Tab-separated table of C-alpha atoms in Angstrom:
chain	number	residue	atom	x	y	z
A	3	UNK	CA	-48.457	-98.656	-92.655
A	4	UNK	CA	-51.313	-100.559	-91.119
A	5	UNK	CA	-50.918	-104.266	-90.497
A	6	UNK	CA	-54.617	-104.881	-90.078
A	7	UNK	CA	-57.190	-106.013	-92.602
A	8	UNK	CA	-60.013	-105.267	-90.187
A	9	UNK	CA	-62.792	-103.085	-91.541
A	10	UNK	CA	-64.966	-100.943	-89.339
A	11	UNK	CA	-68.728	-101.307	-89.340
A	12	UNK	CA	-68.899	-97.864	-90.976
A	13	UNK	CA	-66.612	-98.966	-93.828
A	14	UNK	CA	-68.640	-102.103	-94.378
A	15	UNK	CA	-71.903	-100.152	-94.358
A	16	UNK	CA	-70.428	-97.735	-96.910
A	17	UNK	CA	-69.926	-100.697	-99.234
A	18	UNK	CA	-73.554	-101.723	-98.712
A	19	UNK	CA	-74.601	-98.166	-99.544
A	20	UNK	CA	-72.613	-98.408	-102.802
A	21	UNK	CA	-74.651	-101.499	-103.695
A	22	UNK	CA	-77.857	-99.552	-103.035
A	23	UNK	CA	-76.631	-96.615	-105.113
A	24	UNK	CA	-75.690	-98.907	-107.994
A	25	UNK	CA	-79.142	-100.512	-107.878
A	26	UNK	CA	-80.778	-97.067	-107.892
A	27	UNK	CA	-78.627	-95.972	-110.829
A	28	UNK	CA	-79.506	-99.079	-112.841
A	29	UNK	CA	-83.193	-98.617	-112.023
A	30	UNK	CA	-83.082	-95.015	-113.260
A	31	UNK	CA	-81.414	-96.118	-116.491
A	32	UNK	CA	-84.048	-98.798	-116.997
A	33	UNK	CA	-86.776	-96.181	-116.500
A	34	UNK	CA	-85.110	-93.914	-119.077
A	35	UNK	CA	-84.863	-96.789	-121.542
A	36	UNK	CA	-88.542	-97.568	-121.056
A	37	UNK	CA	-89.440	-93.919	-121.680
A	38	UNK	CA	-87.396	-93.878	-124.886
A	39	UNK	CA	-88.995	-97.078	-126.169
A	40	UNK	CA	-92.464	-95.740	-125.292
A	41	UNK	CA	-91.701	-92.527	-127.190
A	42	UNK	CA	-90.557	-94.562	-130.181
A	43	UNK	CA	-93.730	-96.662	-130.004
A	44	UNK	CA	-95.877	-93.511	-129.856
A	45	UNK	CA	-94.141	-92.154	-132.958
A	46	UNK	CA	-94.281	-95.430	-134.873
A	47	UNK	CA	-96.891	-97.976	-133.752
A	48	UNK	CA	-95.760	-100.600	-136.268
A	49	UNK	CA	-95.638	-104.297	-135.437
A	50	UNK	CA	-91.843	-104.160	-135.227
A	51	UNK	CA	-91.947	-101.288	-132.747
A	52	UNK	CA	-94.594	-103.061	-130.643
A	53	UNK	CA	-92.379	-106.148	-130.617
A	54	UNK	CA	-89.449	-103.981	-129.518
A	55	UNK	CA	-91.570	-102.519	-126.728
A	56	UNK	CA	-92.720	-105.932	-125.511
A	57	UNK	CA	-89.180	-107.325	-125.618
A	58	UNK	CA	-87.876	-104.279	-123.773
A	59	UNK	CA	-90.589	-104.597	-121.095
A	60	UNK	CA	-89.741	-108.266	-120.553
A	61	UNK	CA	-86.012	-107.557	-120.388
A	62	UNK	CA	-86.444	-104.659	-117.958
A	63	UNK	CA	-88.608	-106.797	-115.694
A	64	UNK	CA	-86.011	-109.583	-115.775
A	65	UNK	CA	-83.211	-107.167	-114.869
A	66	UNK	CA	-85.246	-105.764	-111.995
A	67	UNK	CA	-86.078	-109.219	-110.661
A	68	UNK	CA	-82.539	-110.521	-111.036
A	69	UNK	CA	-79.821	-107.867	-110.983
A	70	UNK	CA	-81.547	-105.287	-108.795
A	71	UNK	CA	-82.876	-107.889	-106.396
A	72	UNK	CA	-79.399	-109.385	-106.011
A	73	UNK	CA	-77.788	-105.998	-105.400
A	74	UNK	CA	-80.374	-105.187	-102.749
A	75	UNK	CA	-79.999	-108.600	-101.122
A	76	UNK	CA	-76.205	-108.227	-101.068
A	77	UNK	CA	-76.530	-104.829	-99.389
A	78	UNK	CA	-78.878	-106.286	-96.761
A	79	UNK	CA	-76.541	-109.242	-96.160
A	80	UNK	CA	-73.519	-106.957	-95.837
A	81	UNK	CA	-75.302	-104.802	-93.261
A	82	UNK	CA	-76.564	-107.803	-91.300
A	83	UNK	CA	-73.145	-109.443	-91.162
A	84	UNK	CA	-71.483	-106.164	-90.167
A	85	UNK	CA	-73.963	-105.841	-87.327
A	86	UNK	CA	-73.427	-109.471	-86.291
A	87	UNK	CA	-69.654	-109.028	-86.355
A	88	UNK	CA	-69.889	-105.826	-84.327
A	89	UNK	CA	-71.983	-107.647	-81.726
A	90	UNK	CA	-69.464	-110.486	-81.569
A	91	UNK	CA	-66.595	-108.007	-81.233
A	92	UNK	CA	-68.345	-106.248	-78.359
A	93	UNK	CA	-69.026	-109.551	-76.575
A	94	UNK	CA	-65.400	-110.633	-77.015
A	95	UNK	CA	-64.138	-107.275	-75.779
A	96	UNK	CA	-66.360	-107.509	-72.700
A	97	UNK	CA	-65.145	-111.062	-72.024
A	98	UNK	CA	-61.530	-109.845	-72.128
A	99	UNK	CA	-62.325	-106.957	-69.799
A	100	UNK	CA	-63.932	-109.421	-67.363
A	101	UNK	CA	-60.749	-111.515	-67.069
A	102	UNK	CA	-59.045	-111.556	-63.647
A	103	UNK	CA	-56.638	-108.652	-63.177
A	104	UNK	CA	-53.482	-110.800	-63.317
A	105	UNK	CA	-54.431	-112.178	-66.713
A	106	UNK	CA	-55.566	-108.761	-67.866
A	107	UNK	CA	-52.167	-107.265	-66.977
A	108	UNK	CA	-50.457	-110.043	-68.908
A	109	UNK	CA	-52.539	-109.232	-71.985
A	110	UNK	CA	-51.782	-105.518	-71.690
A	111	UNK	CA	-55.393	-104.549	-70.962
């Protein structure tokens, strides 16, 4: 049993990829919805159907600007922070390796 909560950069980037995949999936579903509403509008160009189409267009645009944008921003932030943490870990590791030999032996390096 592991006693560490540390995640590798690869594990963190996998989570960011899941955010990207979720955003892509939602975008595809929005495109399908738009196609279905357009098909309905083509079959029945009534005022009610035009109102449905306009409402759908506005809602889809709002979802893209809000939900999809946030998912993409979260993925970018996750990747950036993973990279920053990896850089900090490497600097800390190098600092430990640069310690005088007596101290290094004490630390088990």
